[in-house]
Coordinates of C-alpha atoms in Angstrom, one line a residue:
X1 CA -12.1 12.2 2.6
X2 CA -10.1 14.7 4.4
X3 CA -12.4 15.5 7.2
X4 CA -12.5 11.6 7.5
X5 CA -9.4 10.7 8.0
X6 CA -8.8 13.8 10.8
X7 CA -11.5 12.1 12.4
X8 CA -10.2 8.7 12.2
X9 CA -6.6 10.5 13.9
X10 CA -8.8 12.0 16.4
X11 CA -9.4 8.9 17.3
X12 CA -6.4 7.2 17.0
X13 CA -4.9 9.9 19.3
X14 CA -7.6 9.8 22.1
X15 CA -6.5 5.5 21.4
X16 CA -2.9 6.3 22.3
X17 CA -3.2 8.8 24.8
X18 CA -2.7 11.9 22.8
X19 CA -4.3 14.9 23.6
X20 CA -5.4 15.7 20.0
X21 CA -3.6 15.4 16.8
X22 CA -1.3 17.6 16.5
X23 CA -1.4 20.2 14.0
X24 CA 1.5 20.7 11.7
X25 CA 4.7 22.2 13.0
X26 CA 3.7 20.0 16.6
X27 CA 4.1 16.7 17.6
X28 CA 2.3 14.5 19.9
X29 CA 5.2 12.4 20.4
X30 CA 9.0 12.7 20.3
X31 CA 9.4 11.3 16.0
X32 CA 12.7 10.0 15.2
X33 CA 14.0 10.9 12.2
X34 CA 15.0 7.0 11.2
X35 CA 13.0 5.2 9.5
X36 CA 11.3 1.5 9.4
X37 CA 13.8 0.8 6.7
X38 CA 16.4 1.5 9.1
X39 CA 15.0 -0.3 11.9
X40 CA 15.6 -3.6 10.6
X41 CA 18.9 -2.2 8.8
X42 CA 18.1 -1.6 5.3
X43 CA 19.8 1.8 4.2
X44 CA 17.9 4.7 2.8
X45 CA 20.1 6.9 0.1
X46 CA 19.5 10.5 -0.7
X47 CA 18.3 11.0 -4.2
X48 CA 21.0 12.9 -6.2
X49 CA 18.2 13.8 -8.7
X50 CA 14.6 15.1 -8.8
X51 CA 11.8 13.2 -9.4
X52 CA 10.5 14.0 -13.4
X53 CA 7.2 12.6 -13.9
X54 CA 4.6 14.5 -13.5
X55 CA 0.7 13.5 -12.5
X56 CA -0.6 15.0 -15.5
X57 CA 2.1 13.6 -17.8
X58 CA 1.4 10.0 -16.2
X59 CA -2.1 10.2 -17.0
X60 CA -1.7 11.5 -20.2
X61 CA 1.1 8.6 -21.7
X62 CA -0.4 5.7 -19.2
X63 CA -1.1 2.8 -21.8
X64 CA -1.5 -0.3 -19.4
X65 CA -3.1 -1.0 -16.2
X66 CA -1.8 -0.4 -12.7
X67 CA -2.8 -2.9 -9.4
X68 CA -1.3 -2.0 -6.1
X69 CA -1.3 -4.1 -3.3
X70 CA -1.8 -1.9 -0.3
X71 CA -1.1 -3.1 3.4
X72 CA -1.5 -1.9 6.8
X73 CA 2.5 -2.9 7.5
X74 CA 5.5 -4.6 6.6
X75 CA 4.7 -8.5 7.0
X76 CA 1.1 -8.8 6.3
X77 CA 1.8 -10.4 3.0
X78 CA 1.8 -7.9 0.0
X79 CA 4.8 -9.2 -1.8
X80 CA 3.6 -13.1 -1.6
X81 CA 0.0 -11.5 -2.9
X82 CA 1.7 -10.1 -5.8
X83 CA 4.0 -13.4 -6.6
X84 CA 0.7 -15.6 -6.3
X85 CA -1.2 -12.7 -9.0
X86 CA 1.6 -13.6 -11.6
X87 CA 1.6 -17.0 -11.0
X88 CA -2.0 -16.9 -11.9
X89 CA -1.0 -14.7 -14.6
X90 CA 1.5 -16.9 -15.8
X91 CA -0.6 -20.1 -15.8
X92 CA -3.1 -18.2 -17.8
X93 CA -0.8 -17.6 -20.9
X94 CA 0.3 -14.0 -20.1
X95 CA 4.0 -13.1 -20.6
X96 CA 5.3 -11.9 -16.7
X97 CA 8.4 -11.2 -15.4
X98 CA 9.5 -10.1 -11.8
X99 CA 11.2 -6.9 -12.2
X100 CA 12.2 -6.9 -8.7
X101 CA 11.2 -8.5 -5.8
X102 CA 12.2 -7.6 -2.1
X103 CA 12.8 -10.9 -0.4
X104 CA 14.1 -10.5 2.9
X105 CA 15.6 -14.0 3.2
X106 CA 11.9 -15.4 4.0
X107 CA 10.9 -18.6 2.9
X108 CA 7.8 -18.5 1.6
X109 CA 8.2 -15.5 -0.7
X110 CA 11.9 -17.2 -2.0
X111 CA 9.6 -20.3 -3.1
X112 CA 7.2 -18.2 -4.6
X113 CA 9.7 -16.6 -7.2
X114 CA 10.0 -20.4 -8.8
X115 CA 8.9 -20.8 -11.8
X116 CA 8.6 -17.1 -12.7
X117 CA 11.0 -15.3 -14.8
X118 CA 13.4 -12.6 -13.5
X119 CA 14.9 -9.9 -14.9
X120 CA 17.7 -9.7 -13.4
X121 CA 19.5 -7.0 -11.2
X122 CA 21.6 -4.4 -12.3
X123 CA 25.1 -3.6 -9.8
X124 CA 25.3 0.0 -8.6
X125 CA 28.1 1.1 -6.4
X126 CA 27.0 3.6 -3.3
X127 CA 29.3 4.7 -0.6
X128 CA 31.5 2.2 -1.4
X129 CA 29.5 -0.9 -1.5
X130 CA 27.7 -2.5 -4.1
X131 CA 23.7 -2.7 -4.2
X132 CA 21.3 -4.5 -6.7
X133 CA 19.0 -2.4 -8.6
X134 CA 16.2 -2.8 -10.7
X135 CA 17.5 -3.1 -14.1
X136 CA 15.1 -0.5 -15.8
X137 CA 16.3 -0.6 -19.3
X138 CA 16.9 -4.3 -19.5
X139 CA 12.8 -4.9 -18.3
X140 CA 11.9 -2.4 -21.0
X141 CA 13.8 -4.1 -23.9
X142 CA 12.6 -7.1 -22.6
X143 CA 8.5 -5.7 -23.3
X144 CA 6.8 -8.4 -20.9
X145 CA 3.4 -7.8 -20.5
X146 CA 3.1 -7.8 -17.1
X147 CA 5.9 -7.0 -14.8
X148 CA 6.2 -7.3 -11.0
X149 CA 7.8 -4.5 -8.9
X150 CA 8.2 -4.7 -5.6
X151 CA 8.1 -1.6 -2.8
X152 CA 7.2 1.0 -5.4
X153 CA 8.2 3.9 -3.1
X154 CA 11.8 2.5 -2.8
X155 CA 14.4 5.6 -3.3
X156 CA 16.9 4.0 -6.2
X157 CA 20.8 3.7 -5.6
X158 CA 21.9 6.9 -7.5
X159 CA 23.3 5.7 -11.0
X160 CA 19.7 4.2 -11.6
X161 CA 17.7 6.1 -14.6
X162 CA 15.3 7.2 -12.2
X163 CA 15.5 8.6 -8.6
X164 CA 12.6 6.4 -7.7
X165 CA 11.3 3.3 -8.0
X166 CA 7.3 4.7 -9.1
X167 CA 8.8 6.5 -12.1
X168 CA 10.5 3.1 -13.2
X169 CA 6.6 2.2 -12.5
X170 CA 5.3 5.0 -14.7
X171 CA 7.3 4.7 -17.4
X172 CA 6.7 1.2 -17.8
X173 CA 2.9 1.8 -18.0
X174 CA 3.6 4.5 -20.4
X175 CA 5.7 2.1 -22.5
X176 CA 2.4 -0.6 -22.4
X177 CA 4.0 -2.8 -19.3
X178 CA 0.9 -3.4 -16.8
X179 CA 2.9 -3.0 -13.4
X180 CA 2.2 -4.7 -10.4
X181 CA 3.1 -3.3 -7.4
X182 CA 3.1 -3.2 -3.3
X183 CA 2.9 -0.4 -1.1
X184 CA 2.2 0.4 2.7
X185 CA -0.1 2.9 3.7
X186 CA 2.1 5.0 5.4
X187 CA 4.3 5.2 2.1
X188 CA 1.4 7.7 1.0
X189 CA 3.2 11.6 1.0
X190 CA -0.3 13.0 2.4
X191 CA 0.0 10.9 5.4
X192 CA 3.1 11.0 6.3
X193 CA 3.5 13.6 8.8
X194 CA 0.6 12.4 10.3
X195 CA 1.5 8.7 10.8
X196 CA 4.8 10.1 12.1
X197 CA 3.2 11.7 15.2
X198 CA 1.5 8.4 15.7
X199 CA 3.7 5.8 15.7
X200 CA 7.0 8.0 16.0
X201 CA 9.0 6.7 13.1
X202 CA 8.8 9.3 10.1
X203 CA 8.6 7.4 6.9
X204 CA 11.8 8.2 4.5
X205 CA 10.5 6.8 1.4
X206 CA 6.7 7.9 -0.1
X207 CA 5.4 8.3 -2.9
X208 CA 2.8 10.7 -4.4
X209 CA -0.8 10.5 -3.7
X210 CA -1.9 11.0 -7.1
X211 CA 0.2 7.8 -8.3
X212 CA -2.6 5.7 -5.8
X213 CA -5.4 7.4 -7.8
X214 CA -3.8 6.5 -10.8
X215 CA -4.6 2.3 -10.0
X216 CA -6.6 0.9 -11.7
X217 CA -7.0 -2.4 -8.6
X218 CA -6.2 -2.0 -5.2
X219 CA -6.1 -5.0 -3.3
X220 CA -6.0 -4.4 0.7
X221 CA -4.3 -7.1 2.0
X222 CA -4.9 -7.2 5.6
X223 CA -3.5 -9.1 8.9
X224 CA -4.8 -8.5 12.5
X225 CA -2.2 -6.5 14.4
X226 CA -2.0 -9.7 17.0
X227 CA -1.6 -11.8 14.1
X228 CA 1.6 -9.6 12.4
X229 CA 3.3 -9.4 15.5
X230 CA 3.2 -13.1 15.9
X231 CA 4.5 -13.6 12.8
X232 CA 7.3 -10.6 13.3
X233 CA 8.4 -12.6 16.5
X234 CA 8.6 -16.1 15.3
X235 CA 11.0 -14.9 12.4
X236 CA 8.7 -14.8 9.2
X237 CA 8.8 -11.4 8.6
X238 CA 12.6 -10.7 10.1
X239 CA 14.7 -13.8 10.1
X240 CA 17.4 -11.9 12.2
X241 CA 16.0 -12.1 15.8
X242 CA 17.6 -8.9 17.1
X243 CA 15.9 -6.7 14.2
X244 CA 12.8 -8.7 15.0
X245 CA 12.5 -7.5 18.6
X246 CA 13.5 -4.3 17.8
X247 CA 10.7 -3.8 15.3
X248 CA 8.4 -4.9 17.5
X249 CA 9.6 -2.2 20.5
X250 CA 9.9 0.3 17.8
X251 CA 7.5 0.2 15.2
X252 CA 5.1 -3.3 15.1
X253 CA 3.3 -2.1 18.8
X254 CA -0.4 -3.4 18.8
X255 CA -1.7 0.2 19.2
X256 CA 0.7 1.6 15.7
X257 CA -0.7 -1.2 13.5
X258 CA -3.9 -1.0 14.8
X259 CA -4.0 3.0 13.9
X260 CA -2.1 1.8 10.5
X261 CA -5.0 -0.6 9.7
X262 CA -8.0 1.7 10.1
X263 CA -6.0 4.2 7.9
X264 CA -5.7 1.6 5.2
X265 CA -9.3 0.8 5.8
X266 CA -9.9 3.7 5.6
X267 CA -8.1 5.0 2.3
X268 CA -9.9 1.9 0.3
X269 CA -13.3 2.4 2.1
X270 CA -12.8 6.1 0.3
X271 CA -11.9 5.1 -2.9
X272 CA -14.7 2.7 -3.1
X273 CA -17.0 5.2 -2.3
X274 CA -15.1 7.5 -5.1
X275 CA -15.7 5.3 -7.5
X276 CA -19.3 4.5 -7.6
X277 CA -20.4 7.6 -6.9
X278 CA -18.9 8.4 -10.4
X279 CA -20.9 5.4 -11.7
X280 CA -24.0 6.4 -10.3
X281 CA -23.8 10.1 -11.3
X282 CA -22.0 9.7 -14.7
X283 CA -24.2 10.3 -18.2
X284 CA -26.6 7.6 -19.2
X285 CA -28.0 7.4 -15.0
X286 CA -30.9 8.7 -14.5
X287 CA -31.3 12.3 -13.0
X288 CA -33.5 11.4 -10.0
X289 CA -30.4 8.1 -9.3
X290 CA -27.7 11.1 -9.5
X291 CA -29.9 13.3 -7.0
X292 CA -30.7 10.5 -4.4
X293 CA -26.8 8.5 -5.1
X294 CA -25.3 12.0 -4.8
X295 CA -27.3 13.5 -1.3
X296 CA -26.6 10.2 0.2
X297 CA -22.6 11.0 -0.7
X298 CA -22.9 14.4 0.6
X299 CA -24.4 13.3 3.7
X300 CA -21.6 10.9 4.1
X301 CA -18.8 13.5 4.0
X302 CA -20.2 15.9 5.9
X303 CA -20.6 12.9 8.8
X304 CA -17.4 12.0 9.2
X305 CA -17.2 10.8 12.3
X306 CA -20.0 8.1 11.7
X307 CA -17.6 7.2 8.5
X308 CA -14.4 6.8 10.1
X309 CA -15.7 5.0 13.0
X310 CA -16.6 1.4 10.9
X311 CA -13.0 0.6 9.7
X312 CA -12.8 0.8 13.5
X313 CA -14.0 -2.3 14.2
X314 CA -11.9 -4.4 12.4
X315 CA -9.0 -2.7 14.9
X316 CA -9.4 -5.5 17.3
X317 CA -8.3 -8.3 15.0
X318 CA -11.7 -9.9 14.4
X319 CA -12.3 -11.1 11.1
X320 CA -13.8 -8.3 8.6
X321 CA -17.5 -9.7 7.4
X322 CA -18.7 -5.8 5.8
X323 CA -18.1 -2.3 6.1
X324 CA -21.2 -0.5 6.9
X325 CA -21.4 3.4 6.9
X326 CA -18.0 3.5 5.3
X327 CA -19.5 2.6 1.4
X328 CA -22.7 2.9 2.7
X329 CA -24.2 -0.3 1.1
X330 CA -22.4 0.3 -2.0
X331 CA -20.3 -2.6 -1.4
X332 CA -20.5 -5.6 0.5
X333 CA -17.9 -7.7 1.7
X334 CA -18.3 -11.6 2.5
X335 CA -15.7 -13.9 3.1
X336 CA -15.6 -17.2 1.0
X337 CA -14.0 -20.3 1.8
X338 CA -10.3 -19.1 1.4
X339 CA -10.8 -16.0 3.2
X340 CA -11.2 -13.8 0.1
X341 CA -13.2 -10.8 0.3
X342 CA -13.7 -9.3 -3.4
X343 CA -16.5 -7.2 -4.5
X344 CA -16.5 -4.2 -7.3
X345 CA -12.6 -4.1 -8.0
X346 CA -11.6 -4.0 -4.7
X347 CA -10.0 -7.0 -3.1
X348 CA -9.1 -7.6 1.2
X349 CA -7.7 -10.1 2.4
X350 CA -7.5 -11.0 6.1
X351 CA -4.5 -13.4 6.4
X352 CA -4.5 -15.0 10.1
X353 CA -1.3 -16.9 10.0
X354 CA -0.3 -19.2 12.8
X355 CA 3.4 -19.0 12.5

């Protein structure tokens, strides 16, 4: 996985005219220390506390399943993914509530929240204003058994019970709560010095890798580069036009998402791969399946260049019919009518949206 993705930045930086990527202590490009948040003017506090859970104390008390909702970028459609997963869930008999739900004044994800149930918000003061916080304590008592939270590596308004918002996530799996989440790629901790030198913008608010290995589901939801920017300039993803624009100058440029994408690709490409290989080499297979399943993995790492280069395709905005290479026919992925591409757990959707 690892000598993957340096290949994929490789490429990425021969893509945006950077010598190589650089190695840690350099940069390729002059990073700012503000963040995306703060690009469109959404503060980003300091914890006052350290984070508590653990990855081996998650695993050990997790009692309910995790989905994540992984995107590329801001706008492509995670939150509205997740609101349209517990409507389903809701019409189907199971007790969900939204825990919390990042809005941003758009339409479309407003309407969605009818007809689901909200916990709602608890007040904290910061700084001398007042902020709306997931009420932890009041979801728990409540027990639902599904529960939608929104940007799970959101740093919590000191006062909260936890610093951040992915312990509020753990706990409520270790409590029996299946959680339901969103999260962008560049949110990931291993990545983000990385997608810093690329794009410039150092991301403020991660969260741990080991908390994506914990899902259970991770459902890709992806938008052409082209397509997001549209959207970011006719006001769907921004409604104020001057934190629109400057998104796009900043952050939303066709050669950032299109690096962001592969990444994504990439990361679910890998976990794919992850995953079956421990089906097809776990007890009950065949030794001579293990051999042949396990060589053809070997073979795959060791190659990464011919690995990282098929997410690459789907860099140009052109709809995604398959990866080949990447799972290396262990999955196969076909578009149906509504532009749903599922197979083996894994779920990407390419949203073309004409705004």
């Amino acid at each position: 996985c690892k000598r993957a993705l340096r290949a994929t930045m490789r490429r990425v930086g021969h893509h945006l005219g950077m010598a190589e990527v650089p190695q840690e202590g350099r940069r390729g490009i002059a990073v700012e220390t503000e963040s995306v948040e703060a690009l469109v003017g959404r503060e980003v506090v300091e914890p006052t506390v350290a984070t508590q859970w653990t990855q081996g104390e998650a695993r050990r008390r997790k009692a309910a399943p995790l989905r994540i909702y992984l995107g590329a970028a801001p706008g492509v459609g995670k939150t509205y993914a997740m609101l349209s997963e517990g409507h389903r869930r809701r019409d189907r008999g199971t007790d969900v509530v939204v825990g919390f739900v990042a809005t941003y004044g758009r339409p479309q994800t407003i309407e969605m929240l009818e007809g689901l149930e909200i916990v709602p918000m608890q007040i904290l003061a910061y700084h001398g204003r007042e902020f709306e916080e997931m009420d932890f304590a009041a979801m728990i008592e409540r027990k639902p058994e599904v529960a939608l939270i929104d940007e799970l590596a959101h740093t919590n308004i000191p006062g909260a019970r936890h610093a951040k918002r992915w312990e509020d996530g753990v706990e409520a799996l270790a409590a029996g709560i299946e959680v339901i989440t969103t999260v962008n790629i560049q949110h990931l901790e291993s990545l983000n010095d990385v997608i810093a030198n690329v794009t410039g913008i150092r991301q403020q608010e991660t969260i741990p890798d080991w908390l994506f290995d914990l899902a259970d589901q991770v459902e890709l939801v992806d938008m052409s580069p082209h397509a997001l920017r549209r959207r970011i300039a006719h006001g769907n993803v921004y409604p104020d036009a001057r934190k629109a624009e400057l998104a796009l100058q900043r952050f939303f440029t066709t050669e950032n998402l299109t690096a962001l994408r592969e990444l994504a690709l990439l990361k679910v490409a890998n976990q794919v791969a992850d995953t079956l290989l421990d089906r097809w080499t776990g007890e009950g297979v065949a030794a001579d399946v293990r051999e042949r399943v396990l060589g053809q993995h070997l073979t795959q790492r060791l190659g990464g260049e011919d690995r990282a280069r098929a997410p690459a395709a789907a860099g140009g905005g052109r709809p995604l019919n398959r990866w080949s290479r990447t799972a290396n026919h262990h999955l196969w992925v076909a578009p149906d009518d509504h532009g749903r591409h599922a197979r083996r757990g894994i779920d990407v959707r390419e949203r073309e949206v004409d705004a």
